[in-house]
Amino acid sequence: MKIKICGIKEKEHVALLEELKVDYVGFVFCDSKRKITIEKAKEISCDYKNIKKVGVFQNNSKEFILKAYNEVGLDFVQLHGNEPVEFVENLQIPVIKAFNLRDKDSINKITQYKNIANLAGYLVDGAKGGSGEVFQWNWLKELSDDIREKLFLAGGINEENLEKAMQEVKPKVIDLSSYLEVNGVKSSQKIKRFMNKVKELKERGY
């Protein structure tokens, strides 16, 4: 079980994630209340080498994505828009493609991206990304094993349903953002509490 925490804007929180051995930190570069500039993301993350950096984009230009990738030293770019297969392929850098699942038929969109060489992950979220709403996990049962091996699960994960998510979905990565906030700001206490639950489950074999 790997953990990704998205929407980070403060250096102290990057430091905390590295200390707690969180696997991925996400910086949001598209329009969002969690948006950060390329310069700020570089400033707050440049001292930390043991955590993978993910840049979140939505229908941004190739030029802007590559600028952020190179200047911040990102490990992955996460695409939340309607970027077509050709766009993803042409980036030629590791991509996590996000999918907002409104119904069971939404699953069909995922398979269109299966044969892309630089696709590093499939992130599945509820109908409105970043809202913290849980969707129907049973929709994911039809996914092939090669997709499941790269599956990032987002949408309403918390201490109470984390174990159920691992049992039913078995994702490679659990992705969190809004649940770890208080009044729209990341809470160190909530992050620590969630990672204590992660540690407990890992000790039990998850």
mmCIF file of C-alpha atoms in Angstrom:
data_model
loop_
_atom_site.group_PDB
_atom_site.id
_atom_site.type_symbol
_atom_site.label_atom_id
_atom_site.label_comp_id
_atom_site.label_asym_id
_atom_site.label_seq_id
_atom_site.Cartn_x
_atom_site.Cartn_y
_atom_site.Cartn_z
ATOM 1 C CA MET A 1 0.000 0.000 0.000
ATOM 2 C CA LYS A 2 1.459 3.311 -1.147
ATOM 3 C CA ILE A 3 0.090 6.747 -0.224
ATOM 4 C CA LYS A 4 -0.188 9.938 -2.280
ATOM 5 C CA ILE A 5 -1.223 13.225 -0.677
ATOM 6 C CA CYS A 6 -2.239 15.931 -3.110
ATOM 7 C CA GLY A 7 -2.762 19.686 -2.978
ATOM 8 C CA ILE A 8 0.296 20.491 -0.860
ATOM 9 C CA LYS A 9 1.240 24.183 -0.703
ATOM 10 C CA GLU A 10 3.458 24.543 2.389
ATOM 11 C CA LYS A 11 7.091 23.531 2.875
ATOM 12 C CA GLU A 12 6.351 22.276 6.389
ATOM 13 C CA HIS A 13 3.856 19.825 4.921
ATOM 14 C CA VAL A 14 6.340 18.518 2.339
ATOM 15 C CA ALA A 15 8.774 17.964 5.216
ATOM 16 C CA LEU A 16 6.094 16.161 7.219
ATOM 17 C CA LEU A 17 5.188 13.863 4.321
ATOM 18 C CA GLU A 18 8.824 12.923 3.859
ATOM 19 C CA GLU A 19 9.208 12.315 7.595
ATOM 20 C CA LEU A 20 6.122 10.079 7.628
ATOM 21 C CA LYS A 21 7.374 8.191 4.550
ATOM 22 C CA VAL A 22 4.447 9.194 2.330
ATOM 23 C CA ASP A 23 5.268 7.905 -1.155
ATOM 24 C CA TYR A 24 3.979 10.735 -3.371
ATOM 25 C CA VAL A 25 3.349 14.460 -2.929
ATOM 26 C CA GLY A 26 1.009 16.206 -5.357
ATOM 27 C CA PHE A 27 1.251 19.822 -6.516
ATOM 28 C CA VAL A 28 -1.773 21.289 -8.309
ATOM 29 C CA PHE A 29 -0.853 23.515 -11.259
ATOM 30 C CA CYS A 30 -4.324 23.822 -12.832
ATOM 31 C CA ASP A 31 -7.202 26.072 -11.748
ATOM 32 C CA SER A 32 -8.123 25.028 -8.215
ATOM 33 C CA LYS A 33 -8.285 26.392 -4.692
ATOM 34 C CA ARG A 34 -5.167 24.255 -4.154
ATOM 35 C CA LYS A 35 -3.265 25.778 -7.080
ATOM 36 C CA ILE A 36 0.443 26.462 -6.644
ATOM 37 C CA THR A 37 2.940 28.184 -8.926
ATOM 38 C CA ILE A 38 5.869 26.400 -10.516
ATOM 39 C CA GLU A 39 8.253 28.645 -8.579
ATOM 40 C CA LYS A 40 6.593 27.928 -5.227
ATOM 41 C CA ALA A 41 6.459 24.161 -5.819
ATOM 42 C CA LYS A 42 10.157 24.161 -6.674
ATOM 43 C CA GLU A 43 10.979 26.231 -3.586
ATOM 44 C CA ILE A 44 9.123 24.057 -1.079
ATOM 45 C CA SER A 45 10.174 20.675 -2.477
ATOM 46 C CA CYS A 46 13.775 21.101 -3.611
ATOM 47 C CA ASP A 47 15.255 19.818 -0.324
ATOM 48 C CA TYR A 48 13.345 16.526 -0.300
ATOM 49 C CA LYS A 49 14.574 13.565 -2.336
ATOM 50 C CA ASN A 50 12.828 10.519 -0.864
ATOM 51 C CA ILE A 51 9.294 11.394 -1.936
ATOM 52 C CA LYS A 52 8.018 11.217 -5.514
ATOM 53 C CA LYS A 53 6.723 14.532 -6.878
ATOM 54 C CA VAL A 54 3.546 14.617 -8.950
ATOM 55 C CA GLY A 55 2.270 17.645 -10.860
ATOM 56 C CA VAL A 56 -1.487 17.861 -11.389
ATOM 57 C CA PHE A 57 -2.753 19.417 -14.625
ATOM 58 C CA GLN A 58 -6.069 19.775 -16.441
ATOM 59 C CA ASN A 59 -6.093 20.595 -20.145
ATOM 60 C CA ASN A 60 -2.883 22.592 -19.806
ATOM 61 C CA SER A 61 -0.567 23.057 -22.781
ATOM 62 C CA LYS A 62 2.259 20.642 -23.469
ATOM 63 C CA GLU A 63 4.706 23.528 -23.066
ATOM 64 C CA PHE A 64 3.444 24.429 -19.591
ATOM 65 C CA ILE A 65 3.427 20.792 -18.440
ATOM 66 C CA LEU A 66 7.003 20.227 -19.591
ATOM 67 C CA LYS A 67 8.124 23.508 -18.015
ATOM 68 C CA ALA A 68 6.729 22.427 -14.628
ATOM 69 C CA TYR A 69 8.097 18.898 -15.046
ATOM 70 C CA ASN A 70 11.615 20.120 -15.703
ATOM 71 C CA GLU A 71 11.781 23.097 -13.333
ATOM 72 C CA VAL A 72 10.215 21.421 -10.292
ATOM 73 C CA GLY A 73 11.897 18.082 -10.967
ATOM 74 C CA LEU A 74 8.628 16.158 -11.105
ATOM 75 C CA ASP A 75 8.618 12.371 -11.252
ATOM 76 C CA PHE A 76 5.126 12.170 -12.771
ATOM 77 C CA VAL A 77 2.510 14.399 -14.320
ATOM 78 C CA GLN A 78 -1.142 13.704 -13.498
ATOM 79 C CA LEU A 79 -3.664 14.695 -16.162
ATOM 80 C CA HIS A 80 -7.242 15.431 -15.064
ATOM 81 C CA GLY A 81 -8.692 16.870 -18.260
ATOM 82 C CA ASN A 82 -9.885 15.403 -21.533
ATOM 83 C CA GLU A 83 -6.358 14.924 -22.839
ATOM 84 C CA PRO A 84 -6.505 12.462 -25.758
ATOM 85 C CA VAL A 85 -4.281 9.414 -26.123
ATOM 86 C CA GLU A 86 -2.065 11.194 -28.655
ATOM 87 C CA PHE A 87 -1.417 14.073 -26.245
ATOM 88 C CA VAL A 88 -0.362 11.674 -23.480
ATOM 89 C CA GLU A 89 1.948 9.764 -25.822
ATOM 90 C CA ASN A 90 3.556 12.927 -27.172
ATOM 91 C CA LEU A 91 4.569 14.090 -23.698
ATOM 92 C CA GLN A 92 7.059 11.195 -23.515
ATOM 93 C CA ILE A 93 7.311 11.526 -19.721
ATOM 94 C CA PRO A 94 5.647 9.398 -16.997
ATOM 95 C CA VAL A 95 1.905 10.151 -16.896
ATOM 96 C CA ILE A 96 -0.820 9.286 -14.392
ATOM 97 C CA LYS A 97 -4.140 9.682 -16.210
ATOM 98 C CA ALA A 98 -7.103 10.562 -13.993
ATOM 99 C CA PHE A 99 -10.693 9.495 -14.634
ATOM 100 C CA ASN A 100 -13.801 10.879 -12.936
ATOM 101 C CA LEU A 101 -16.277 8.015 -12.730
ATOM 102 C CA ARG A 102 -19.884 9.202 -12.991
ATOM 103 C CA ASP A 103 -21.324 5.763 -13.714
ATOM 104 C CA LYS A 104 -20.244 2.220 -14.553
ATOM 105 C CA ASP A 105 -19.915 3.058 -18.255
ATOM 106 C CA SER A 106 -17.205 5.592 -17.392
ATOM 107 C CA ILE A 107 -14.873 2.615 -16.940
ATOM 108 C CA ASN A 108 -14.746 2.220 -20.726
ATOM 109 C CA LYS A 109 -12.709 5.423 -21.023
ATOM 110 C CA ILE A 110 -9.870 3.867 -19.038
ATOM 111 C CA THR A 111 -9.222 1.058 -21.512
ATOM 112 C CA GLN A 112 -8.564 3.574 -24.316
ATOM 113 C CA TYR A 113 -5.257 4.452 -22.615
ATOM 114 C CA LYS A 114 -4.038 0.892 -22.023
ATOM 115 C CA ASN A 115 -1.267 0.650 -24.599
ATOM 116 C CA ILE A 116 0.544 3.917 -23.918
ATOM 117 C CA ALA A 117 4.207 3.238 -23.132
ATOM 118 C CA ASN A 118 4.664 6.223 -20.815
ATOM 119 C CA LEU A 119 1.452 5.667 -18.818
ATOM 120 C CA ALA A 120 2.553 5.097 -15.224
ATOM 121 C CA GLY A 121 -0.842 4.987 -13.529
ATOM 122 C CA TYR A 122 -4.627 5.183 -13.758
ATOM 123 C CA LEU A 123 -6.212 7.383 -11.100
ATOM 124 C CA VAL A 124 -9.913 6.769 -10.479
ATOM 125 C CA ASP A 125 -12.001 9.306 -8.584
ATOM 126 C CA GLY A 126 -15.635 10.252 -8.087
ATOM 127 C CA ALA A 127 -17.641 12.378 -10.485
ATOM 128 C CA LYS A 128 -16.077 15.556 -9.127
ATOM 129 C CA GLY A 129 -12.358 15.255 -8.479
ATOM 130 C CA GLY A 130 -11.110 16.699 -5.196
ATOM 131 C CA SER A 131 -14.574 16.648 -3.599
ATOM 132 C CA GLY A 132 -13.840 13.706 -1.318
ATOM 133 C CA GLU A 133 -16.903 11.787 -2.501
ATOM 134 C CA VAL A 134 -16.790 7.984 -2.564
ATOM 135 C CA PHE A 135 -17.964 6.323 -5.780
ATOM 136 C CA GLN A 136 -19.125 2.746 -6.350
ATOM 137 C CA TRP A 137 -15.950 0.679 -6.030
ATOM 138 C CA ASN A 138 -17.682 -2.365 -7.545
ATOM 139 C CA TRP A 139 -17.514 -0.558 -10.906
ATOM 140 C CA LEU A 140 -13.782 -1.379 -10.893
ATOM 141 C CA LYS A 141 -14.257 -5.161 -10.840
ATOM 142 C CA GLU A 142 -14.200 -5.348 -14.629
ATOM 143 C CA LEU A 143 -10.760 -3.748 -14.940
ATOM 144 C CA SER A 144 -8.023 -5.991 -16.309
ATOM 145 C CA ASP A 145 -5.058 -6.996 -14.158
ATOM 146 C CA ASP A 146 -2.610 -4.819 -16.107
ATOM 147 C CA ILE A 147 -4.693 -1.748 -15.241
ATOM 148 C CA ARG A 148 -5.148 -2.799 -11.619
ATOM 149 C CA GLU A 149 -1.367 -3.040 -11.234
ATOM 150 C CA LYS A 150 -1.183 0.716 -11.865
ATOM 151 C CA LEU A 151 -4.377 1.779 -10.070
ATOM 152 C CA PHE A 152 -4.518 4.918 -7.906
ATOM 153 C CA LEU A 153 -7.731 5.132 -5.842
ATOM 154 C CA ALA A 154 -9.077 8.557 -4.845
ATOM 155 C CA GLY A 155 -12.406 9.845 -3.563
ATOM 156 C CA GLY A 156 -13.409 9.901 0.083
ATOM 157 C CA ILE A 157 -10.772 7.607 1.568
ATOM 158 C CA ASN A 158 -10.375 7.977 5.345
ATOM 159 C CA GLU A 159 -9.261 5.966 8.377
ATOM 160 C CA GLU A 160 -12.641 4.271 8.636
ATOM 161 C CA ASN A 161 -12.864 2.920 5.082
ATOM 162 C CA LEU A 162 -9.165 2.491 4.230
ATOM 163 C CA GLU A 163 -9.070 -1.194 5.112
ATOM 164 C CA LYS A 164 -12.272 -1.833 3.133
ATOM 165 C CA ALA A 165 -10.739 -0.046 0.129
ATOM 166 C CA MET A 166 -7.664 -2.249 0.310
ATOM 167 C CA GLN A 167 -9.793 -5.384 0.577
ATOM 168 C CA GLU A 168 -12.261 -4.565 -2.191
ATOM 169 C CA VAL A 169 -10.166 -2.601 -4.691
ATOM 170 C CA LYS A 170 -6.554 -3.526 -3.857
ATOM 171 C CA PRO A 171 -5.141 -0.369 -5.473
ATOM 172 C CA LYS A 172 -1.441 0.256 -5.878
ATOM 173 C CA VAL A 173 -1.814 3.743 -4.394
ATOM 174 C CA ILE A 174 -4.325 5.465 -2.103
ATOM 175 C CA ASP A 175 -4.741 9.144 -3.024
ATOM 176 C CA LEU A 176 -5.998 11.784 -0.563
ATOM 177 C CA SER A 177 -6.538 15.523 -0.527
ATOM 178 C CA SER A 178 -9.688 17.151 0.872
ATOM 179 C CA TYR A 179 -10.105 14.692 3.765
ATOM 180 C CA LEU A 180 -6.799 15.899 5.213
ATOM 181 C CA GLU A 181 -7.896 19.542 5.277
ATOM 182 C CA VAL A 182 -9.464 21.824 7.856
ATOM 183 C CA ASN A 183 -11.117 24.913 6.368
ATOM 184 C CA GLY A 184 -9.399 24.239 3.060
ATOM 185 C CA VAL A 185 -5.891 23.935 4.517
ATOM 186 C CA LYS A 186 -3.922 20.742 5.024
ATOM 187 C CA SER A 187 -3.882 19.674 8.674
ATOM 188 C CA SER A 188 -0.686 18.178 10.068
ATOM 189 C CA GLN A 189 -2.707 16.421 12.760
ATOM 190 C CA LYS A 190 -5.064 14.795 10.250
ATOM 191 C CA ILE A 191 -2.115 13.712 8.105
ATOM 192 C CA LYS A 192 -0.383 12.146 11.122
ATOM 193 C CA ARG A 193 -3.576 10.381 12.232
ATOM 194 C CA PHE A 194 -4.171 8.930 8.783
ATOM 195 C CA MET A 195 -0.579 7.745 8.444
ATOM 196 C CA ASN A 196 -0.833 6.051 11.848
ATOM 197 C CA LYS A 197 -3.734 4.050 10.403
ATOM 198 C CA VAL A 198 -1.637 3.230 7.339
ATOM 199 C CA LYS A 199 1.178 2.018 9.590
ATOM 200 C CA GLU A 200 -1.261 -0.161 11.540
ATOM 201 C CA LEU A 201 -2.604 -1.788 8.354
ATOM 202 C CA LYS A 202 0.881 -2.317 6.931
ATOM 203 C CA GLU A 203 1.853 -4.147 10.116
ATOM 204 C CA ARG A 204 -1.139 -6.407 9.442
ATOM 205 C CA GLY A 205 0.073 -7.203 5.955
ATOM 206 C CA TYR A 206 -1.601 -4.668 3.679
#
